[in-house]
Tab-separated table of C-alpha atoms in Angstrom:
chain	number	residue	atom	x	y	z
A	1	MET	CA	15.178	73.871	-77.255
A	2	GLU	CA	14.104	73.659	-73.592
A	3	LYS	CA	15.721	76.799	-72.757
A	4	LEU	CA	14.268	78.566	-75.813
A	5	ASN	CA	10.838	77.209	-75.013
A	6	GLU	CA	11.078	78.692	-71.399
A	7	ILE	CA	11.945	82.027	-72.704
A	8	ILE	CA	9.230	82.126	-75.169
A	9	GLY	CA	6.628	81.016	-72.685
A	10	GLY	CA	7.883	83.763	-70.304
A	11	ILE	CA	7.464	86.313	-72.895
A	12	ASN	CA	3.924	85.018	-73.609
A	13	SER	CA	2.886	85.064	-70.014
A	14	VAL	CA	3.442	88.864	-70.077
A	15	LEU	CA	2.318	89.440	-73.429
A	16	TYR	CA	-1.019	88.009	-72.904
A	17	PHE	CA	-1.731	89.361	-69.510
A	18	PRO	CA	-1.885	92.095	-68.911
A	19	ILE	CA	-1.060	93.520	-72.439
A	20	LEU	CA	-3.289	91.544	-74.930
A	21	VAL	CA	-6.158	90.459	-72.871
A	22	ILE	CA	-6.831	93.988	-72.055
A	23	LEU	CA	-6.177	95.379	-75.389
A	24	LEU	CA	-8.400	92.684	-77.065
A	25	ILE	CA	-11.338	93.419	-74.663
A	26	ALA	CA	-10.948	97.084	-74.941
A	27	VAL	CA	-10.748	97.197	-78.686
A	28	GLY	CA	-13.713	94.789	-78.940
A	29	ILE	CA	-15.837	96.841	-76.680
A	30	TYR	CA	-14.763	100.067	-78.575
A	31	PHE	CA	-15.875	98.804	-81.952
A	32	THR	CA	-18.859	97.259	-80.304
A	33	ILE	CA	-20.227	100.459	-78.928
A	34	ARG	CA	-18.934	102.696	-81.876
A	35	THR	CA	-20.622	100.550	-84.623
A	36	GLY	CA	-23.880	100.641	-82.423
A	37	PHE	CA	-23.623	96.772	-81.459
A	38	ILE	CA	-23.267	95.760	-85.003
A	39	GLN	CA	-23.002	92.067	-83.977
A	40	VAL	CA	-26.904	92.342	-83.516
A	41	SER	CA	-28.019	95.455	-85.380
A	42	LEU	CA	-26.716	94.219	-88.854
A	43	LEU	CA	-26.800	90.564	-88.108
A	44	LYS	CA	-29.681	89.860	-90.490
A	45	GLU	CA	-27.991	91.951	-93.141
A	46	ALA	CA	-24.723	89.872	-92.771
A	47	PHE	CA	-26.635	86.680	-93.676
A	48	LYS	CA	-28.302	88.331	-96.600
A	49	VAL	CA	-24.936	89.506	-98.058
A	50	ILE	CA	-23.316	86.016	-97.849
A	51	LYS	CA	-25.672	84.724	-100.574
A	52	GLU	CA	-24.579	87.497	-103.073
A	53	LYS	CA	-22.571	86.425	-106.010
A	54	PRO	CA	-20.356	88.385	-108.358
A	55	ASP	CA	-21.368	88.933	-111.874
A	56	ASP	CA	-18.317	87.382	-113.087
A	57	LYS	CA	-17.898	83.712	-112.064
A	58	SER	CA	-14.206	84.029	-111.996
A	59	ASP	CA	-14.159	86.412	-109.207
A	60	VAL	CA	-14.118	85.389	-105.544
A	61	SER	CA	-17.630	85.543	-103.905
A	62	SER	CA	-18.287	86.738	-100.288
A	63	PHE	CA	-19.221	83.149	-99.441
A	64	GLN	CA	-15.846	81.760	-100.923
A	65	ALA	CA	-13.787	84.243	-98.989
A	66	LEU	CA	-15.846	83.248	-96.006
A	67	MET	CA	-14.809	79.640	-96.504
A	68	ILE	CA	-11.165	80.577	-96.778
A	69	SER	CA	-11.133	82.312	-93.508
A	70	THR	CA	-13.355	79.836	-91.862
A	71	ALA	CA	-11.067	77.137	-93.063
A	72	SER	CA	-8.218	78.692	-91.245
A	73	ARG	CA	-10.150	79.510	-88.006
A	74	VAL	CA	-11.938	76.096	-87.864
A	75	GLY	CA	-9.151	73.796	-87.257
A	76	THR	CA	-7.593	71.463	-84.842
A	77	GLY	CA	-7.741	74.256	-82.189
A	78	ASN	CA	-11.563	73.911	-82.190
A	79	ILE	CA	-11.132	70.404	-80.692
A	80	VAL	CA	-7.724	70.201	-78.981
A	81	GLY	CA	-7.569	73.885	-78.051
A	82	VAL	CA	-10.975	73.773	-76.401
A	83	SER	CA	-10.229	70.545	-74.745
A	84	SER	CA	-6.935	71.747	-73.407
A	85	ALA	CA	-8.655	75.013	-72.020
A	86	ILE	CA	-11.245	72.965	-70.218
A	87	CYS	CA	-8.906	70.266	-68.967
A	88	LEU	CA	-6.260	72.627	-67.620
A	89	GLY	CA	-8.396	75.812	-66.878
A	90	GLY	CA	-11.793	74.380	-65.891
A	91	TYR	CA	-15.422	74.824	-67.073
A	92	GLY	CA	-15.347	78.580	-66.948
A	93	ALA	CA	-13.001	78.611	-70.051
A	94	VAL	CA	-15.962	78.018	-72.133
A	95	PHE	CA	-17.605	81.352	-70.984
A	96	TRP	CA	-14.465	83.436	-71.618
A	97	MET	CA	-14.196	81.992	-75.129
A	98	TRP	CA	-17.772	82.932	-75.774
A	99	LEU	CA	-17.092	86.483	-74.478
A	100	VAL	CA	-13.945	86.718	-76.742
A	101	ALA	CA	-15.821	85.875	-79.644
A	102	ILE	CA	-18.884	88.040	-79.147
A	103	ILE	CA	-16.825	91.142	-78.427
A	104	GLY	CA	-14.147	90.236	-81.023
A	105	SER	CA	-16.448	89.986	-83.835
A	106	ALA	CA	-16.865	93.802	-84.005
A	107	SER	CA	-12.992	93.823	-84.242
A	108	ALA	CA	-13.289	91.181	-87.033
A	109	PHE	CA	-15.779	93.467	-88.837
A	110	ALA	CA	-13.476	96.452	-88.615
A	111	GLU	CA	-10.358	94.617	-89.828
A	112	SER	CA	-12.072	93.002	-92.657
A	113	THR	CA	-13.758	96.143	-94.036
A	114	LEU	CA	-10.417	98.022	-93.873
A	115	ALA	CA	-8.870	95.114	-95.901
A	116	GLN	CA	-11.575	95.641	-98.613
A	117	MET	CA	-11.102	99.312	-98.689
A	118	TYR	CA	-7.353	99.138	-99.270
A	119	LYS	CA	-7.376	96.116	-101.323
A	120	LYS	CA	-5.103	95.734	-104.493
A	121	LYS	CA	-5.960	94.595	-107.968
A	122	GLY	CA	-4.462	91.291	-108.849
A	123	LYS	CA	-4.189	89.277	-112.129
A	124	GLN	CA	-7.155	87.041	-111.287
A	125	SER	CA	-8.638	88.635	-108.116
A	126	SER	CA	-7.977	91.411	-105.575
A	127	TYR	CA	-5.726	90.841	-102.688
A	128	GLY	CA	-4.666	92.588	-99.566
A	129	GLY	CA	-4.854	92.507	-95.688
A	130	PRO	CA	-3.407	94.303	-92.722
A	131	SER	CA	0.103	95.012	-94.082
A	132	TYR	CA	-1.550	96.833	-96.995
A	133	TYR	CA	-3.836	99.090	-94.778
A	134	ILE	CA	-0.991	99.658	-92.224
A	135	GLU	CA	1.238	101.017	-95.105
A	136	GLU	CA	-1.418	103.068	-96.846
A	137	GLY	CA	-3.467	104.134	-93.862
A	138	LEU	CA	-0.434	104.689	-91.203
A	139	LYS	CA	2.253	105.355	-94.146
A	140	SER	CA	4.386	102.803	-92.426
A	141	ARG	CA	6.000	100.304	-94.609
A	142	LYS	CA	8.407	99.058	-91.989
A	143	LEU	CA	5.378	98.149	-89.630
A	144	GLY	CA	3.699	96.338	-92.607
A	145	VAL	CA	6.774	94.242	-93.128
A	146	ILE	CA	6.975	93.376	-89.513
A	147	PHE	CA	3.410	92.324	-89.437
A	148	SER	CA	3.869	90.184	-92.611
A	149	ILE	CA	6.904	88.430	-91.241
A	150	ALA	CA	4.994	87.697	-87.935
A	151	LEU	CA	1.950	86.249	-89.925
A	152	ILE	CA	4.108	84.175	-92.170
A	153	VAL	CA	6.057	82.639	-89.078
A	154	CYS	CA	2.881	82.355	-86.979
A	155	TYR	CA	0.781	80.421	-89.888
A	156	ALA	CA	3.326	78.847	-92.042
A	157	VAL	CA	5.475	77.653	-89.148
A	158	GLY	CA	3.637	77.894	-85.708
A	159	PHE	CA	0.000	76.969	-86.565
A	160	ASN	CA	0.741	74.603	-89.365
A	161	MET	CA	3.228	72.656	-87.231
A	162	LEU	CA	0.725	72.600	-84.369
A	163	ALA	CA	-2.115	71.301	-86.562
A	164	SER	CA	0.292	68.593	-87.779
A	165	TYR	CA	1.225	67.625	-84.035
A	166	ASN	CA	-2.426	67.562	-83.038
A	167	LEU	CA	-3.317	65.347	-86.042
A	168	GLN	CA	-0.683	62.675	-85.391
A	169	GLN	CA	-1.447	62.935	-81.600
A	170	SER	CA	-5.094	61.938	-82.165
A	171	PHE	CA	-3.889	58.394	-83.462
A	172	ASN	CA	-2.290	58.010	-79.940
A	173	SER	CA	-5.548	56.084	-78.652
A	174	TYR	CA	-4.865	53.359	-81.029
A	175	SER	CA	-2.952	50.135	-80.568
A	176	ILE	CA	-1.062	50.602	-83.956
A	177	TYR	CA	0.567	53.777	-82.563
A	178	ASN	CA	4.326	53.671	-82.316
A	179	PRO	CA	5.721	56.804	-81.030
A	180	ASN	CA	8.897	56.405	-83.151
A	181	ILE	CA	7.288	55.704	-86.353
A	182	THR	CA	3.645	56.802	-86.586
A	183	PRO	CA	4.112	60.569	-86.111
A	184	LYS	CA	6.534	60.463	-89.162
A	185	ILE	CA	4.209	58.463	-91.293
A	186	ILE	CA	1.022	60.741	-90.353
A	187	GLY	CA	3.268	63.856	-90.996
A	188	LEU	CA	4.423	62.439	-94.383
A	189	ILE	CA	0.990	61.733	-95.637
A	190	PHE	CA	-0.466	65.058	-94.849
A	191	ALA	CA	2.526	66.906	-96.105
A	192	VAL	CA	1.955	65.188	-99.411
A	193	ALA	CA	-1.668	65.729	-99.408
A	194	VAL	CA	-1.292	69.470	-98.870
A	195	ALA	CA	1.380	69.778	-101.357
A	196	ILE	CA	-1.008	68.274	-103.948
A	197	VAL	CA	-3.620	71.017	-103.303
A	198	ILE	CA	-1.268	74.139	-102.698
A	199	LEU	CA	1.050	73.461	-105.468
A	200	GLY	CA	-2.170	73.641	-107.759
A	201	GLY	CA	-2.420	77.332	-107.082
A	202	GLY	CA	-4.956	79.818	-105.273
A	203	LYS	CA	-8.075	78.880	-107.359
A	204	ARG	CA	-7.452	75.018	-106.314
A	205	ILE	CA	-7.398	76.283	-102.584
A	206	ILE	CA	-10.510	78.206	-102.998
A	207	LYS	CA	-12.357	75.285	-104.559
A	208	ILE	CA	-11.315	72.729	-101.840
A	209	THR	CA	-12.016	75.008	-98.926
A	210	GLN	CA	-15.570	75.947	-100.424
A	211	SER	CA	-16.575	72.119	-100.659
A	212	LEU	CA	-14.904	70.778	-97.494
A	213	VAL	CA	-15.534	73.468	-94.804
A	214	PRO	CA	-19.494	73.472	-94.947
A	215	PHE	CA	-19.264	69.576	-95.048
A	216	MET	CA	-17.045	69.079	-92.018
A	217	GLY	CA	-18.749	71.725	-89.934
A	218	ILE	CA	-22.371	70.317	-90.437
A	219	ILE	CA	-21.300	66.833	-89.557
A	220	PHE	CA	-19.445	67.769	-86.471
A	221	VAL	CA	-22.293	69.870	-85.130
A	222	LEU	CA	-24.878	67.162	-85.809
A	223	VAL	CA	-22.869	64.692	-83.888
A	224	SER	CA	-22.462	67.121	-81.027
A	225	LEU	CA	-26.364	67.673	-81.001
A	226	ILE	CA	-26.887	63.879	-80.872
A	227	MET	CA	-24.515	63.572	-77.735
A	228	ILE	CA	-26.095	66.659	-76.177
A	229	GLY	CA	-29.639	65.055	-76.833
A	230	ILE	CA	-28.581	61.639	-75.259
A	231	ASN	CA	-27.090	63.490	-72.257
A	232	ILE	CA	-29.742	66.285	-72.105
A	233	THR	CA	-30.312	65.811	-68.371
A	234	ARG	CA	-26.859	66.948	-67.574
A	235	ILE	CA	-26.925	70.284	-69.640
A	236	PRO	CA	-28.390	72.400	-66.837
A	237	GLU	CA	-25.561	71.335	-64.575
A	238	VAL	CA	-22.896	71.985	-67.051
A	239	PHE	CA	-24.230	75.553	-67.643
A	240	ARG	CA	-24.239	75.997	-63.840
A	241	LYS	CA	-20.564	74.752	-63.626
A	242	ILE	CA	-19.597	77.054	-66.613
A	243	ILE	CA	-20.963	80.230	-65.080
A	244	GLU	CA	-19.768	79.446	-61.562
A	245	ASP	CA	-16.295	78.679	-62.617
A	246	ALA	CA	-16.132	81.626	-64.934
A	247	PHE	CA	-16.793	83.998	-61.944
A	248	ASN	CA	-14.718	82.094	-59.362
A	249	PHE	CA	-12.219	85.046	-59.162
A	250	LYS	CA	-10.522	83.515	-56.105
A	251	ALA	CA	-9.456	80.550	-57.990
A	252	ILE	CA	-8.761	82.662	-61.137
A	253	PHE	CA	-6.299	85.070	-59.308
A	254	SER	CA	-4.575	82.282	-57.366
A	255	GLY	CA	-3.211	80.901	-60.568
A	256	PHE	CA	-3.877	83.493	-63.161
A	257	ALA	CA	-1.768	82.262	-66.068
A	258	GLY	CA	-3.263	78.789	-65.952
A	259	SER	CA	-6.870	80.052	-65.081
A	260	SER	CA	-10.084	79.540	-66.854
A	261	MET	CA	-10.048	83.084	-67.869
A	262	ILE	CA	-6.618	83.376	-69.473
A	263	LEU	CA	-6.818	79.880	-71.013
A	264	GLY	CA	-10.370	80.475	-72.364
A	265	MET	CA	-9.195	83.860	-73.760
A	266	LYS	CA	-6.008	82.390	-75.333
A	267	ARG	CA	-7.695	79.582	-77.000
A	268	GLY	CA	-10.646	81.682	-77.957
A	269	LEU	CA	-8.324	84.146	-79.884
A	270	TYR	CA	-6.245	81.249	-81.209
A	271	SER	CA	-9.547	79.607	-82.541
A	272	ASN	CA	-11.515	82.727	-83.923
A	273	GLU	CA	-8.582	84.873	-84.553
A	274	ALA	CA	-10.738	87.898	-84.358
A	275	GLY	CA	-8.674	91.092	-84.419
A	276	ILE	CA	-5.249	89.521	-84.951
A	277	GLY	CA	-5.276	90.245	-88.648
A	278	SER	CA	-5.527	86.945	-90.379
A	279	ALA	CA	-8.938	86.858	-91.865
A	280	PRO	CA	-8.620	90.201	-93.524
A	281	ASN	CA	-6.041	88.543	-96.024
A	282	ALA	CA	-9.171	86.484	-97.322
A	283	ALA	CA	-11.620	89.231	-97.013
A	284	ALA	CA	-9.601	91.291	-99.425
A	285	SER	CA	-9.983	88.708	-102.201
A	286	ALA	CA	-13.972	88.961	-102.481
A	287	LYS	CA	-15.571	90.927	-105.094
A	288	VAL	CA	-18.375	93.029	-103.501
A	289	SER	CA	-20.030	96.296	-104.150
A	290	HIS	CA	-19.095	97.798	-100.888
A	291	PRO	CA	-16.333	97.010	-98.307
A	292	VAL	CA	-18.915	96.809	-95.361
A	293	LYS	CA	-20.583	93.708	-97.085
A	294	GLN	CA	-17.393	91.597	-96.563
A	295	GLY	CA	-16.797	93.000	-92.973
A	296	LEU	CA	-20.166	91.727	-92.156
A	297	VAL	CA	-19.519	88.319	-93.738
A	298	GLN	CA	-16.290	87.922	-91.805
A	299	MET	CA	-18.090	88.705	-88.674
A	300	ILE	CA	-20.275	85.679	-89.123
A	301	SER	CA	-17.081	83.654	-89.496
A	302	VAL	CA	-16.274	84.349	-85.868
A	303	PHE	CA	-19.618	83.202	-84.767
A	304	ILE	CA	-19.367	79.949	-86.825
A	305	ASP	CA	-16.088	79.171	-85.328
A	306	THR	CA	-16.421	79.849	-81.614
A	307	LEU	CA	-20.249	79.993	-80.857
A	308	ILE	CA	-21.013	76.983	-82.843
A	309	ILE	CA	-17.776	74.707	-83.491
A	310	CYS	CA	-16.001	75.523	-80.281
A	311	SER	CA	-19.380	75.090	-78.349
A	312	SER	CA	-20.004	71.876	-80.038
A	313	THR	CA	-16.806	70.496	-78.784
A	314	ALA	CA	-17.274	71.911	-75.212
A	315	PHE	CA	-20.675	70.412	-74.834
A	316	MET	CA	-19.749	67.002	-76.196
A	317	GLY	CA	-17.162	66.799	-73.496
A	318	LEU	CA	-18.852	68.405	-70.691
A	319	SER	CA	-22.205	66.663	-71.331
A	320	SER	CA	-20.694	63.139	-71.280
A	321	GLY	CA	-19.909	62.942	-67.573
A	322	VAL	CA	-16.155	62.249	-68.300
A	323	VAL	CA	-14.346	64.649	-65.852
A	324	PRO	CA	-11.859	66.881	-67.501
A	325	SER	CA	-8.407	66.615	-66.148
A	326	PRO	CA	-4.809	67.460	-67.153
A	327	GLU	CA	-4.224	63.851	-67.760
A	328	LEU	CA	-6.923	64.077	-70.645
A	329	ASP	CA	-5.515	67.443	-71.917
A	330	GLY	CA	-6.009	67.731	-75.822
A	331	SER	CA	-7.941	65.276	-78.110
A	332	PRO	CA	-8.122	62.264	-75.554
A	333	PHE	CA	-10.824	64.272	-73.402
A	334	ILE	CA	-13.218	64.584	-76.292
A	335	GLN	CA	-12.380	60.991	-77.568
A	336	GLU	CA	-13.235	59.483	-74.208
A	337	ALA	CA	-16.427	61.708	-74.051
A	338	LEU	CA	-17.685	60.296	-77.252
A	339	ALA	CA	-16.597	56.933	-76.525
A	340	SER	CA	-18.938	56.931	-73.391
A	341	VAL	CA	-21.923	57.053	-75.680
A	342	PHE	CA	-20.672	55.672	-79.124
A	343	GLY	CA	-17.857	53.301	-78.034
A	344	ASN	CA	-14.963	53.040	-80.491
A	345	PHE	CA	-16.928	55.266	-82.983
A	346	GLY	CA	-16.029	58.190	-80.693
A	347	PHE	CA	-12.258	57.738	-81.308
A	348	TYR	CA	-12.655	57.337	-84.995
A	349	PHE	CA	-14.861	60.267	-85.366
A	350	ILE	CA	-12.500	62.625	-83.466
A	351	THR	CA	-9.501	61.424	-85.573
A	352	ALA	CA	-11.598	61.972	-88.703
A	353	SER	CA	-12.636	65.477	-87.520
A	354	LEU	CA	-9.011	66.294	-86.800
A	355	VAL	CA	-7.867	65.120	-90.273
A	356	LEU	CA	-10.450	67.325	-92.005
A	357	PHE	CA	-10.032	70.244	-89.716
A	358	GLY	CA	-6.363	69.976	-89.844
A	359	PHE	CA	-6.303	69.835	-93.780
A	360	THR	CA	-8.435	72.844	-94.406
A	361	THR	CA	-6.432	74.739	-91.779
A	362	PHE	CA	-3.149	73.912	-93.573
A	363	ILE	CA	-4.723	75.027	-96.850
A	364	GLY	CA	-6.205	78.204	-95.460
A	365	ASN	CA	-3.186	79.289	-93.591
A	366	LEU	CA	-1.032	78.907	-96.656
A	367	TYR	CA	-3.615	81.247	-98.483
A	368	TYR	CA	-2.788	83.959	-95.990
A	369	VAL	CA	1.025	83.334	-96.429
A	370	ASP	CA	0.672	83.871	-100.185
A	371	SER	CA	-0.828	87.336	-99.707
A	372	ASN	CA	1.996	88.459	-97.306
A	373	PHE	CA	4.878	87.152	-99.298
A	374	ASP	CA	3.305	89.353	-102.255
A	375	TYR	CA	3.490	92.349	-99.806
A	376	LEU	CA	6.998	91.575	-98.690
A	377	LEU	CA	8.183	91.381	-102.431
A	378	GLY	CA	6.062	94.272	-103.574
A	379	LYS	CA	4.302	92.528	-106.200
A	380	GLU	CA	1.868	89.606	-106.826
A	381	LEU	CA	3.928	86.474	-107.499
A	382	GLU	CA	3.449	84.107	-110.401
A	383	GLU	CA	2.312	80.673	-109.149
A	384	LYS	CA	5.665	79.031	-110.158
A	385	GLN	CA	7.405	81.678	-107.937
A	386	ARG	CA	5.426	80.487	-104.966
A	387	ILE	CA	6.794	76.854	-105.236
A	388	PRO	CA	9.962	77.279	-103.181
A	389	TYR	CA	8.328	78.659	-100.041
A	390	ARG	CA	5.323	76.217	-100.343
A	391	ILE	CA	7.598	73.238	-100.350
A	392	ILE	CA	9.291	74.577	-97.301
A	393	ALA	CA	5.817	75.196	-95.613
A	394	VAL	CA	5.040	71.494	-96.578
A	395	LEU	CA	8.228	70.260	-94.855
A	396	LEU	CA	7.400	72.164	-91.768
A	397	ILE	CA	4.068	70.218	-91.715
A	398	PHE	CA	6.067	66.933	-91.558
A	399	LEU	CA	8.432	68.475	-88.907
A	400	GLY	CA	5.495	69.528	-86.744
A	401	ALA	CA	4.182	65.856	-86.488
A	402	ILE	CA	7.473	65.081	-84.558
A	403	GLN	CA	7.941	68.215	-82.606
A	404	GLU	CA	7.241	68.840	-78.870
A	405	GLN	CA	3.844	70.235	-78.384
A	406	SER	CA	4.550	72.802	-75.713
A	407	PHE	CA	7.235	74.474	-77.821
A	408	VAL	CA	4.957	74.813	-80.910
A	409	TRP	CA	1.992	76.206	-78.839
A	410	ASN	CA	4.461	78.804	-77.474
A	411	LEU	CA	5.800	79.663	-80.781
A	412	ALA	CA	2.317	80.237	-82.386
A	413	ASP	CA	1.127	82.089	-79.363
A	414	LEU	CA	4.149	84.517	-79.462
A	415	PHE	CA	3.680	85.511	-83.032
A	416	MET	CA	0.028	85.645	-82.957
A	417	GLY	CA	0.407	87.998	-80.008
A	418	ILE	CA	2.724	90.151	-82.076
A	419	MET	CA	0.207	90.206	-84.812
A	420	ALA	CA	-2.530	91.372	-82.542
A	421	LEU	CA	-0.259	93.966	-80.833
A	422	ILE	CA	0.247	95.543	-84.370
A	423	ASN	CA	-3.138	95.189	-85.893
A	424	LEU	CA	-5.423	96.194	-82.848
A	425	PRO	CA	-4.026	99.623	-82.359
A	426	THR	CA	-4.034	100.177	-86.249
A	427	ILE	CA	-7.644	99.462	-86.816
A	428	VAL	CA	-8.434	101.771	-83.904
A	429	ILE	CA	-6.222	104.574	-85.590
A	430	LEU	CA	-8.246	104.006	-88.770
A	431	SER	CA	-11.504	103.672	-87.220
A	432	ASN	CA	-12.870	107.214	-88.436
A	433	LYS	CA	-12.521	105.988	-92.018
A	434	LEU	CA	-14.110	102.671	-91.135
A	435	MET	CA	-17.003	104.501	-89.369
A	436	ALA	CA	-17.600	106.802	-92.427
A	437	CYS	CA	-17.579	103.779	-94.551
A	438	LEU	CA	-20.226	102.038	-92.199
A	439	LYS	CA	-22.309	105.383	-92.147
A	440	ASP	CA	-22.219	105.465	-95.964
A	441	TYR	CA	-23.537	101.823	-96.117
A	442	LYS	CA	-26.356	102.390	-93.583
A	443	LYS	CA	-27.383	105.559	-95.484
A	444	GLN	CA	-27.787	103.661	-98.789
A	445	ILE	CA	-29.693	100.855	-96.999
A	446	LYS	CA	-32.186	103.237	-95.639
A	447	LYS	CA	-32.932	104.394	-99.062
A	448	GLY	CA	-33.581	100.932	-100.261
A	449	LYS	CA	-30.251	100.868	-102.361
A	450	ASP	CA	-27.969	98.040	-103.013
A	451	PRO	CA	-24.858	99.948	-101.463
A	452	VAL	CA	-22.048	100.857	-103.863
A	453	PHE	CA	-19.006	102.425	-102.370
A	454	ILE	CA	-17.123	105.434	-103.857
A	455	SER	CA	-14.186	106.486	-101.728
A	456	LYS	CA	-14.361	110.237	-102.436
A	457	ASN	CA	-17.907	110.114	-101.053
A	458	ILE	CA	-16.281	109.647	-97.518
A	459	GLY	CA	-13.434	111.905	-98.125
A	460	MET	CA	-10.770	109.385	-98.762
A	461	THR	CA	-7.785	110.966	-100.815
A	462	GLU	CA	-5.491	107.833	-100.948
A	463	ASN	CA	-4.693	106.348	-104.489
A	464	LEU	CA	-6.859	103.306	-104.097
A	465	ASP	CA	-6.916	100.293	-106.748
A	466	TYR	CA	-10.595	100.163	-106.217
A	467	TRP	CA	-13.740	102.214	-105.203
A	468	LYS	CA	-12.863	105.249	-107.448
């Protein structure tokens, strides 16, 4: 295992820099410019679309699809990942996370709009994702299969095992923690809880995420604001250190792989997932009148994840006066920071947050896995047909709690990198169709219409399930 971990870590060091860091930024800038800075120009429109509801109550709304993707995005990485980036990389990691989110939101818009354009008609709702637009748009079934396998391994294995590990590790601060027993108990409890939800089918997954995600996000941000208010005098100094460290290129290039730039970008990508091809699996399920609508909604999900939740974590820690260090890597830094103001409540709150964030991450991730098993098998599976791989996914949640952290991080990073390596060039290749779709949307808005998409109006000749 140690040798395998070293090999995967070595691959990741090359995969993320120079390849993925350059590709992520380049593609993000490309779509930012080509869409006319859509993050700003259509931001008001994006919030308007979120409130729309489908005529049929049984259909998945824009908001529900947003909550599914946010459930996956907003997870233990928003606490543990941010803390690790700061403790190991420095204050500047926060800036690079912001940059990845702002630029990456344009890529998130592009991939989710394409997922809507190429979505398939299911028994209860539509479904789709990158594998579907890869096959239809690029005419490559093999590349679509590779992407689906990478996503399944990344989310059902890597990310869910990582979330499970982070959950049990948050109990390490308590005297009752026994390293030989506690991880197994925590892993078992969460495996059973997730099993109850996911074995109840896709509709139950949607209902749970729709309820839990807004609740946990609002509570977390409120506690962060209280923390910042109490330590308001430290905030100017925090901002100064973030900017100074972010542009301390001497320090960055002296230890590039462990620098604030690389760690901030990696953890930012892990957290908001913009451009890697995960959120489109949720975006494709929404019932909207125009693909651009769901693209705009999924763009908001990136902002929620990084600019709000990740920033809340960062300022909780950095405003406290607790100095980030490798010894406090992970949840201990944020727990110590909160404890400096709230005492033991700080430890309890972070543990509770990790429990809720981790639980919704498990559920959201497995919703993505469903869509990609459908793709691999060439049909929409019945709920009873999903039971075998869902049981395996539940077992992996248990195993994640007793696994080495570094190995699971590296495994998740590797397959997330493979997904991005396939998805980012694909959305660039299909960008002409995307831009034609966006132009059609803007044209209808200018005429005061509620945009409705008809594929032939932009010259699409593919045999689509929708938009005819």
